[in-house]
CSV table of C-alpha atoms in Angstrom, one decimal:
chain,number,residue,atom,x,y,z
Z,1,MET,CA,-3.8,-1.7,-41.9
Z,2,VAL,CA,-5.3,-3.1,-38.7
Z,3,GLU,CA,-8.1,-5.6,-39.2
Z,4,GLN,CA,-9.7,-8.7,-37.6
Z,5,VAL,CA,-8.8,-11.7,-39.8
Z,6,THR,CA,-7.8,-15.3,-39.3
Z,7,HIS,CA,-4.2,-16.5,-39.5
Z,8,PRO,CA,-3.4,-18.7,-42.6
Z,9,LEU,CA,-1.9,-21.4,-40.3
Z,10,SER,CA,-4.9,-21.5,-38.0
Z,11,LYS,CA,-6.2,-24.7,-39.7
Z,12,TYR,CA,-3.3,-26.6,-38.0
Z,13,LEU,CA,-4.3,-25.3,-34.6
Z,14,ARG,CA,-7.3,-26.1,-32.4
Z,15,ALA,CA,-9.3,-22.8,-32.5
Z,16,ASP,CA,-11.1,-23.5,-29.2
Z,17,MET,CA,-7.7,-23.8,-27.4
Z,18,MET,CA,-6.3,-20.5,-28.7
Z,19,PRO,CA,-4.9,-18.2,-27.5
Z,20,HIS,CA,-2.3,-20.4,-25.8
Z,21,ILE,CA,-1.3,-20.0,-22.1
Z,22,TRP,CA,2.4,-19.3,-22.7
Z,23,CYS,CA,3.9,-16.1,-21.2
Z,24,PRO,CA,4.7,-13.1,-23.4
Z,25,GLY,CA,8.1,-13.6,-25.0
Z,26,CYS,CA,8.1,-17.4,-24.4
Z,27,GLY,CA,9.9,-19.4,-27.1
Z,28,ASN,CA,7.4,-22.3,-27.1
Z,29,GLY,CA,5.1,-20.3,-29.3
Z,30,ILE,CA,7.9,-19.9,-31.8
Z,31,VAL,CA,8.6,-23.7,-31.7
Z,32,LEU,CA,4.9,-24.4,-32.4
Z,33,ASN,CA,4.9,-21.7,-35.2
Z,34,CYS,CA,8.0,-23.3,-36.9
Z,35,PHE,CA,6.5,-26.7,-36.5
Z,36,VAL,CA,3.2,-25.8,-38.2
Z,37,HIS,CA,5.1,-23.9,-40.9
Z,38,ALA,CA,7.1,-27.1,-41.6
Z,39,LEU,CA,3.8,-29.1,-41.8
Z,40,ASP,CA,2.4,-26.5,-44.1
Z,41,GLU,CA,5.4,-26.5,-46.4
Z,42,LEU,CA,5.5,-30.3,-46.5
Z,43,LYS,CA,1.7,-30.5,-47.1
Z,44,THR,CA,1.6,-33.2,-44.4
Z,45,ASP,CA,-1.6,-35.3,-44.2
Z,46,LEU,CA,-2.9,-34.5,-40.7
Z,47,ASP,CA,-4.6,-37.9,-40.5
Z,48,LYS,CA,-1.2,-39.5,-40.7
Z,49,LEU,CA,0.5,-37.5,-38.0
Z,50,VAL,CA,0.7,-38.0,-34.3
Z,51,VAL,CA,2.0,-35.4,-31.9
Z,52,VAL,CA,3.0,-36.6,-28.5
Z,53,SER,CA,4.2,-34.5,-25.6
Z,54,GLY,CA,5.2,-34.8,-22.0
Z,55,ILE,CA,4.7,-32.6,-19.0
Z,56,GLY,CA,6.0,-29.1,-18.9
Z,57,CYS,CA,5.0,-25.8,-20.5
Z,58,ILE,CA,5.8,-27.1,-24.0
Z,59,GLY,CA,3.7,-30.2,-23.2
Z,60,ARG,CA,0.6,-28.1,-24.1
Z,61,THR,CA,1.6,-28.4,-27.8
Z,62,ALA,CA,-0.2,-31.7,-28.1
Z,63,GLY,CA,-3.4,-30.0,-27.2
Z,64,TYR,CA,-2.9,-27.1,-29.5
Z,65,THR,CA,-2.1,-28.9,-32.8
Z,66,ASN,CA,-5.1,-30.0,-34.7
Z,67,THR,CA,-3.9,-33.6,-35.2
Z,68,ASP,CA,-4.2,-36.9,-33.3
Z,69,SER,CA,-2.2,-36.1,-30.2
Z,70,PHE,CA,-1.6,-37.3,-26.7
Z,71,HIS,CA,-0.3,-35.5,-23.6
Z,72,THR,CA,1.5,-38.2,-21.6
Z,73,THR,CA,2.6,-38.5,-18.0
Z,74,HIS,CA,6.0,-37.0,-17.0
Z,75,GLY,CA,8.9,-38.4,-18.9
Z,76,ARG,CA,6.9,-41.0,-20.8
Z,77,ALA,CA,6.4,-39.2,-24.1
Z,78,ILE,CA,9.0,-41.4,-25.9
Z,79,ALA,CA,7.7,-44.6,-24.3
Z,80,PHE,CA,4.2,-43.8,-25.6
Z,81,ALA,CA,5.4,-42.8,-29.0
Z,82,THR,CA,7.4,-46.1,-29.3
Z,83,GLY,CA,4.1,-48.0,-28.8
Z,84,VAL,CA,2.4,-45.9,-31.5
Z,85,LYS,CA,5.1,-46.3,-34.0
Z,86,LEU,CA,5.4,-50.1,-33.5
Z,87,ALA,CA,1.7,-50.6,-33.7
Z,88,SER,CA,1.2,-48.5,-36.8
Z,89,PRO,CA,4.5,-47.8,-38.6
Z,90,GLU,CA,2.8,-45.9,-41.4
Z,91,LEU,CA,2.1,-43.0,-38.9
Z,92,GLU,CA,4.5,-40.1,-38.5
Z,93,VAL,CA,5.2,-39.7,-34.8
Z,94,VAL,CA,6.6,-36.4,-33.5
Z,95,ILE,CA,7.4,-35.7,-29.9
Z,96,VAL,CA,7.5,-32.1,-28.8
Z,97,SER,CA,8.7,-31.9,-25.2
Z,98,GLY,CA,11.0,-30.0,-22.9
Z,99,ASP,CA,14.4,-30.7,-21.4
Z,100,GLY,CA,13.2,-31.6,-18.0
Z,101,ASP,CA,10.7,-34.1,-19.4
Z,102,LEU,CA,13.0,-35.7,-22.0
Z,103,PHE,CA,16.3,-35.7,-20.1
Z,104,ALA,CA,15.6,-35.7,-16.4
Z,105,ILE,CA,12.8,-38.2,-15.7
Z,106,GLY,CA,12.7,-39.5,-19.3
Z,107,GLY,CA,16.5,-39.7,-19.9
Z,108,ASN,CA,16.5,-43.5,-20.0
Z,109,HIS,CA,13.8,-43.7,-22.5
Z,110,PHE,CA,15.6,-41.2,-24.7
Z,111,ILE,CA,19.0,-43.0,-24.8
Z,112,HIS,CA,17.4,-46.4,-25.5
Z,113,ALA,CA,15.0,-45.0,-28.2
Z,114,ALA,CA,18.1,-43.4,-29.8
Z,115,ARG,CA,20.1,-46.6,-29.5
Z,116,ARG,CA,17.4,-48.8,-31.0
Z,117,ASN,CA,16.8,-46.2,-33.7
Z,118,ILE,CA,13.0,-46.1,-33.4
Z,119,GLY,CA,11.5,-43.9,-36.1
Z,120,VAL,CA,10.2,-41.1,-33.9
Z,121,LYS,CA,11.1,-37.5,-34.3
Z,122,VAL,CA,12.0,-35.5,-31.2
Z,123,ILE,CA,11.8,-31.7,-30.8
Z,124,CYS,CA,13.2,-30.6,-27.5
Z,125,ALA,CA,12.6,-27.0,-26.3
Z,126,ASN,CA,15.4,-26.3,-23.9
Z,127,ASN,CA,14.7,-23.4,-21.6
Z,128,PHE,CA,17.4,-24.3,-19.0
Z,129,ASN,CA,15.1,-24.9,-16.0
Z,130,TYR,CA,11.8,-26.3,-14.9
Z,131,GLY,CA,9.6,-23.4,-15.9
Z,132,MET,CA,6.2,-24.7,-15.1
Z,133,THR,CA,6.8,-25.5,-11.5
Z,134,GLY,CA,8.6,-22.2,-10.6
Z,135,GLY,CA,12.1,-22.3,-12.0
Z,136,GLN,CA,14.0,-25.1,-10.3
Z,137,LEU,CA,17.4,-26.3,-11.3
Z,138,GLY,CA,17.2,-28.8,-14.2
Z,139,PRO,CA,19.6,-31.1,-16.0
Z,140,THR,CA,20.5,-28.4,-18.6
Z,141,THR,CA,20.9,-25.3,-16.3
Z,142,PRO,CA,24.3,-23.8,-17.2
Z,143,LEU,CA,27.1,-23.5,-14.6
Z,144,GLU,CA,26.8,-20.5,-12.3
Z,145,SER,CA,23.2,-19.7,-13.3
Z,146,LEU,CA,20.8,-18.6,-10.6
Z,147,THR,CA,17.5,-20.5,-10.2
Z,148,THR,CA,15.1,-20.8,-7.3
Z,149,THR,CA,16.9,-23.9,-6.0
Z,150,SER,CA,20.4,-22.6,-6.7
Z,151,PRO,CA,20.2,-19.1,-5.3
Z,152,TYR,CA,24.0,-18.9,-5.0
Z,153,GLY,CA,24.8,-20.2,-8.5
Z,154,ASN,CA,24.6,-23.6,-10.0
Z,155,ILE,CA,27.5,-26.0,-9.4
Z,156,GLU,CA,26.1,-29.0,-11.4
Z,157,HIS,CA,27.6,-29.6,-14.8
Z,158,PRO,CA,24.8,-29.5,-17.4
Z,159,PHE,CA,24.0,-32.1,-20.1
Z,160,ASN,CA,25.2,-31.4,-23.6
Z,161,LEU,CA,22.0,-32.6,-25.3
Z,162,VAL,CA,23.3,-32.8,-28.9
Z,163,HIS,CA,26.4,-34.8,-27.7
Z,164,LEU,CA,24.2,-37.1,-25.7
Z,165,ALA,CA,21.9,-37.7,-28.7
Z,166,ALA,CA,24.8,-38.2,-31.2
Z,167,ALA,CA,26.6,-40.6,-28.8
Z,168,ALA,CA,23.4,-42.6,-28.2
Z,169,GLY,CA,23.0,-43.1,-32.0
Z,170,ALA,CA,20.5,-40.7,-33.3
Z,171,ILE,CA,20.6,-40.4,-37.1
Z,172,TYR,CA,19.9,-36.7,-37.3
Z,173,VAL,CA,20.9,-34.2,-34.7
Z,174,ALA,CA,20.6,-30.4,-34.9
Z,175,ARG,CA,20.5,-27.5,-32.5
Z,176,TRP,CA,18.9,-24.0,-33.2
Z,177,THR,CA,17.8,-21.1,-31.1
Z,178,THR,CA,14.3,-19.6,-31.5
Z,179,LEU,CA,15.9,-16.7,-33.3
Z,180,HIS,CA,16.9,-19.0,-36.2
Z,181,VAL,CA,13.3,-19.5,-37.3
Z,182,ARG,CA,14.1,-20.2,-41.0
Z,183,ARG,CA,16.8,-22.7,-40.4
Z,184,LEU,CA,14.8,-24.3,-37.7
Z,185,THR,CA,11.8,-24.8,-40.1
Z,186,GLN,CA,14.2,-26.2,-42.7
Z,187,SER,CA,15.7,-28.5,-40.2
Z,188,MET,CA,12.2,-29.7,-39.1
Z,189,LYS,CA,11.3,-30.4,-42.7
Z,190,LYS,CA,14.5,-32.4,-43.2
Z,191,MET,CA,13.8,-34.3,-40.0
Z,192,MET,CA,10.2,-35.2,-41.1
Z,193,GLN,CA,11.5,-36.8,-44.3
Z,194,LYS,CA,14.0,-39.1,-42.6
Z,195,GLU,CA,13.4,-42.6,-41.3
Z,196,GLY,CA,14.8,-43.2,-37.9
Z,197,PHE,CA,15.4,-41.5,-34.6
Z,198,CYS,CA,15.9,-37.7,-35.2
Z,199,PHE,CA,16.5,-35.0,-32.6
Z,200,ILE,CA,16.4,-31.2,-32.7
Z,201,GLU,CA,17.2,-29.1,-29.7
Z,202,VAL,CA,15.7,-25.6,-29.7
Z,203,ILE,CA,17.2,-23.1,-27.3
Z,204,SER,CA,14.2,-21.3,-26.1
Z,205,PRO,CA,13.9,-18.1,-24.0
Z,206,CYS,CA,12.1,-18.2,-20.6
Z,207,PRO,CA,12.1,-14.6,-19.6
Z,208,GLU,CA,9.5,-14.8,-16.8
Z,209,ILE,CA,11.3,-17.5,-14.8
Z,210,PHE,CA,14.9,-18.2,-15.9
Z,211,GLY,CA,15.5,-14.7,-17.3
Z,212,ARG,CA,14.2,-13.0,-14.2
Z,213,TYR,CA,16.9,-14.6,-12.1
Z,214,ASN,CA,19.7,-14.1,-14.6
Z,215,LYS,CA,19.4,-10.4,-15.5
Z,216,MET,CA,17.4,-10.9,-18.7
Z,217,ARG,CA,13.9,-9.8,-17.7
Z,218,THR,CA,12.3,-9.6,-21.1
Z,219,GLY,CA,12.2,-12.0,-24.0
Z,220,LEU,CA,13.9,-9.4,-26.2
Z,221,GLU,CA,17.0,-9.5,-23.8
Z,222,MET,CA,17.2,-13.2,-24.0
Z,223,MET,CA,16.9,-13.1,-27.8
Z,224,GLU,CA,19.6,-10.5,-28.0
Z,225,TRP,CA,21.8,-12.9,-25.9
Z,226,PHE,CA,21.1,-15.7,-28.5
Z,227,LYS,CA,21.9,-13.3,-31.3
Z,228,LYS,CA,25.2,-12.3,-29.7
Z,229,ALA,CA,26.3,-15.7,-28.5
Z,230,SER,CA,25.2,-18.1,-31.2
Z,231,VAL,CA,27.7,-19.3,-33.8
Z,232,VAL,CA,26.5,-21.4,-36.8
Z,233,GLU,CA,28.8,-24.3,-37.5
Z,234,SER,CA,27.8,-27.0,-39.9
Z,235,PHE,CA,28.6,-30.6,-38.8
Z,236,SER,CA,31.0,-29.6,-36.0
Z,237,ASP,CA,32.0,-31.9,-33.2
Z,238,PRO,CA,29.0,-32.2,-30.8
Z,239,ALA,CA,31.4,-33.0,-27.9
Z,240,LYS,CA,32.7,-29.4,-28.2
Z,241,ALA,CA,29.2,-27.8,-28.4
Z,242,GLU,CA,28.8,-27.0,-24.7
Z,243,ILE,CA,26.4,-24.1,-24.0
Z,244,THR,CA,28.1,-21.2,-22.1
Z,245,LYS,CA,27.2,-17.6,-21.5
Z,246,GLU,CA,29.6,-16.6,-24.3
Z,247,LYS,CA,29.0,-19.2,-27.0
Z,248,ILE,CA,26.2,-21.3,-28.2
Z,249,VAL,CA,27.2,-23.5,-31.1
Z,250,VAL,CA,24.2,-24.1,-33.4
Z,251,GLY,CA,23.7,-26.0,-36.6
Z,252,GLU,CA,23.4,-29.6,-37.8
Z,253,PHE,CA,25.7,-32.0,-36.1
Z,254,VAL,CA,24.8,-35.5,-37.4
Z,255,ASP,CA,23.1,-36.6,-40.6
Z,256,THR,CA,23.4,-40.3,-41.4
Z,257,GLN,CA,21.3,-43.2,-42.4
Z,258,LYS,CA,20.6,-46.4,-40.4
Z,259,LEU,CA,17.9,-49.2,-40.6
Z,260,SER,CA,15.1,-48.3,-38.2
Z,261,TYR,CA,13.8,-50.5,-35.4
Z,262,GLU,CA,10.2,-50.8,-36.6
Z,263,LYS,CA,11.3,-51.9,-40.1
Z,264,LEU,CA,13.6,-54.6,-38.7
Z,265,PHE,CA,10.9,-55.6,-36.2
Z,266,HIS,CA,8.2,-56.1,-38.8
Z,267,GLU,CA,10.7,-57.9,-41.1
Z,268,LYS,CA,11.6,-60.3,-38.3
Z,269,ILE,CA,8.0,-61.0,-37.5
Z,270,ALA,CA,7.3,-61.8,-41.2
Z,271,GLN,CA,10.3,-64.1,-41.3
Z,272,ILE,CA,9.2,-66.0,-38.3
Z,273,ASN,CA,5.6,-66.3,-39.5
Z,274,GLU,CA,6.9,-67.7,-42.9
Z,275,ARG,CA,9.0,-70.3,-41.1
Z,276,SER,CA,6.2,-71.4,-38.9
Z,277,ILE,CA,3.8,-72.0,-41.9
Z,278,GLN,CA,6.4,-74.2,-43.7
S,1,MET,CA,21.8,-1.3,-53.5
S,2,PRO,CA,23.3,-3.1,-50.4
S,3,GLU,CA,26.9,-2.4,-49.8
S,4,ARG,CA,27.9,-6.1,-49.8
S,5,ILE,CA,27.0,-6.5,-53.5
S,6,LYS,CA,30.1,-5.2,-55.4
S,7,HIS,CA,28.8,-5.6,-58.9
S,8,LYS,CA,25.5,-4.4,-60.3
S,9,PRO,CA,23.2,-7.4,-60.9
S,10,LEU,CA,22.4,-7.8,-64.6
S,11,ASP,CA,18.6,-8.1,-64.1
S,12,ILE,CA,18.3,-5.2,-61.6
S,13,ASP,CA,16.0,-3.2,-63.9
S,14,LYS,CA,13.6,-6.1,-64.4
S,15,VAL,CA,13.4,-7.5,-60.9
S,16,LYS,CA,11.5,-5.5,-58.3
S,17,PRO,CA,11.0,-6.5,-54.7
S,18,PRO,CA,7.4,-7.7,-54.1
S,19,LYS,CA,4.8,-5.4,-52.5
S,20,ALA,CA,3.5,-6.7,-49.2
S,21,GLU,CA,0.4,-6.4,-47.2
S,22,ILE,CA,0.8,-6.8,-43.4
S,23,HIS,CA,-2.1,-8.1,-41.4
S,24,ILE,CA,-2.0,-7.7,-37.6
S,25,ILE,CA,-4.5,-9.6,-35.4
S,26,THR,CA,-4.3,-7.1,-32.6
S,27,ASP,CA,-6.2,-8.9,-29.9
S,28,GLN,CA,-4.0,-12.0,-30.1
S,29,CYS,CA,-0.8,-10.0,-29.5
S,30,LYS,CA,0.9,-10.4,-26.1
S,31,GLY,CA,3.4,-7.6,-26.7
S,32,CYS,CA,6.7,-9.5,-26.8
S,33,GLY,CA,8.1,-7.1,-29.4
S,34,TYR,CA,10.0,-9.7,-31.5
S,35,CYS,CA,8.4,-8.5,-34.8
S,36,ILE,CA,9.3,-4.9,-34.0
S,37,GLN,CA,12.9,-5.6,-32.9
S,38,PHE,CA,13.9,-8.1,-35.6
S,39,CYS,CA,12.2,-6.6,-38.7
S,40,PRO,CA,15.2,-6.0,-41.1
S,41,LYS,CA,13.5,-2.9,-42.6
S,42,GLN,CA,12.0,-1.4,-39.4
S,43,VAL,CA,8.5,-1.5,-40.8
S,44,LEU,CA,6.8,-1.9,-37.4
S,45,GLU,CA,6.7,0.1,-34.2
S,46,GLU,CA,4.9,-0.1,-30.9
S,47,SER,CA,1.5,1.5,-31.0
S,48,LYS,CA,0.0,3.7,-28.3
S,49,GLU,CA,-3.3,1.8,-28.1
S,50,ILE,CA,-4.0,-1.0,-25.7
S,51,ASN,CA,-5.5,-4.2,-26.9
S,52,ALA,CA,-7.8,-6.7,-25.2
S,53,ARG,CA,-4.8,-8.3,-23.3
S,54,GLY,CA,-3.6,-4.9,-22.0
S,55,VAL,CA,-0.4,-4.6,-24.1
S,56,HIS,CA,0.7,-2.4,-26.9
S,57,PRO,CA,0.4,-4.3,-30.2
S,58,PRO,CA,2.7,-3.3,-33.2
S,59,LYS,CA,1.5,-0.9,-35.8
S,60,ILE,CA,2.8,-0.3,-39.3
S,61,VAL,CA,5.0,2.6,-40.0
S,62,ASP,CA,5.5,2.3,-43.7
S,63,GLU,CA,4.1,-0.7,-45.5
S,64,SER,CA,5.9,0.1,-48.7
S,65,LYS,CA,9.3,-0.6,-47.1
S,66,CYS,CA,8.3,-4.2,-46.4
S,67,ILE,CA,10.0,-6.7,-48.7
S,68,LEU,CA,7.9,-9.7,-47.8
S,69,CYS,CA,10.6,-11.6,-45.9
S,70,SER,CA,7.9,-12.9,-43.6
S,71,PHE,CA,10.3,-13.0,-40.6
S,72,CYS,CA,7.6,-11.5,-38.4
S,73,THR,CA,5.1,-14.3,-39.4
S,74,ALA,CA,7.7,-16.9,-38.5
S,75,VAL,CA,8.9,-15.4,-35.2
S,76,CYS,CA,5.5,-14.4,-33.7
S,77,PRO,CA,4.8,-16.8,-30.8
S,78,ASP,CA,1.1,-15.9,-30.8
S,79,PHE,CA,0.1,-16.2,-34.5
S,80,ALA,CA,-0.9,-12.5,-34.4
S,81,ILE,CA,0.8,-11.2,-37.6
S,82,TYR,CA,1.2,-12.4,-41.2
S,83,THR,CA,2.1,-11.0,-44.5
S,84,THR,CA,0.6,-11.6,-48.0
S,85,GLU,CA,1.8,-10.4,-51.4
S,86,LYS,CA,-0.1,-7.4,-52.7
S,87,LYS,CA,-1.4,-8.0,-56.2
S,88,CYS,CA,-0.9,-4.7,-58.0
S,89,ALA,CA,-2.0,-3.4,-61.4
S,90,GLU,CA,0.3,-3.3,-64.3
S,91,GLY,CA,3.1,-0.8,-64.3
S,92,CYS,CA,3.9,-0.9,-60.6
């Protein structure tokens, strides 16, 4: 049956912005799909949700979701989201951004937001390079990978994002690939219900740029690599979850509870105001 | 019955897999092929036609084999395919 109909999730997307600009086989569409699935299953009030994104291919997400959203400057997605969350703590703030934005130029914002436990939710699509600008070497490019700025193989050790987030103090840390759509959606649902700094890393295929240099020219070949290499381990040690060609450890890594910054912040202000009245 | 189930489930006569209806929005498809490759029942295949974007969208081989797992809906990056349950008359 082939017919012209509208998708049931299209109410969460801005119709005038569709179809999106992402390449065929790009994982960003799957991240957006899983995100709106999670919103649909949780029956989230779209007036109480803010989507913030930074620069990069996945930064377009803020323009595609039919919520209050903001596309910030490079690396400042968390800085902007911190302001939103502190000004109106009743809003749900979700950051959808890439590895270059969150960990290269925005690395400092990330570790301090995690340390202070600000109640923003971070979804990071990790495609191993700077896809939008032509495939330069990024902070997550695996060793010996070829990119436009490392044509003889990468010699820089990459970040282990889940270890970084767990060490900096995030209360919920998980990693999935774009092939684990069900578990990714479940994880996003769990994250949205928590209070505090949560982080999900999504390993995303970039066939047009990263794959082209690394003998995986189509999205299907990259997904087959994820299928072959990924190992689901629940609550394993994030320090040992390095991404290599042979093994990608996926699963939940940290799930704890801590008082969030905005709660302590508003309590403290109330205390001081009370004292000054007396 | 799948091989991994050693014992016959007690309610196997009563429970039937749901019947699904697959909807493909052909002109939104970019031809990545994820729905065709990762369908557990091989319900889809690449069609010969070319859509508005110049790629071959999927087409349905056998809709009755679909078990409504909706993996294609979840894995499609372009929101071009979704499944709904087919309401059937009594006795099916």
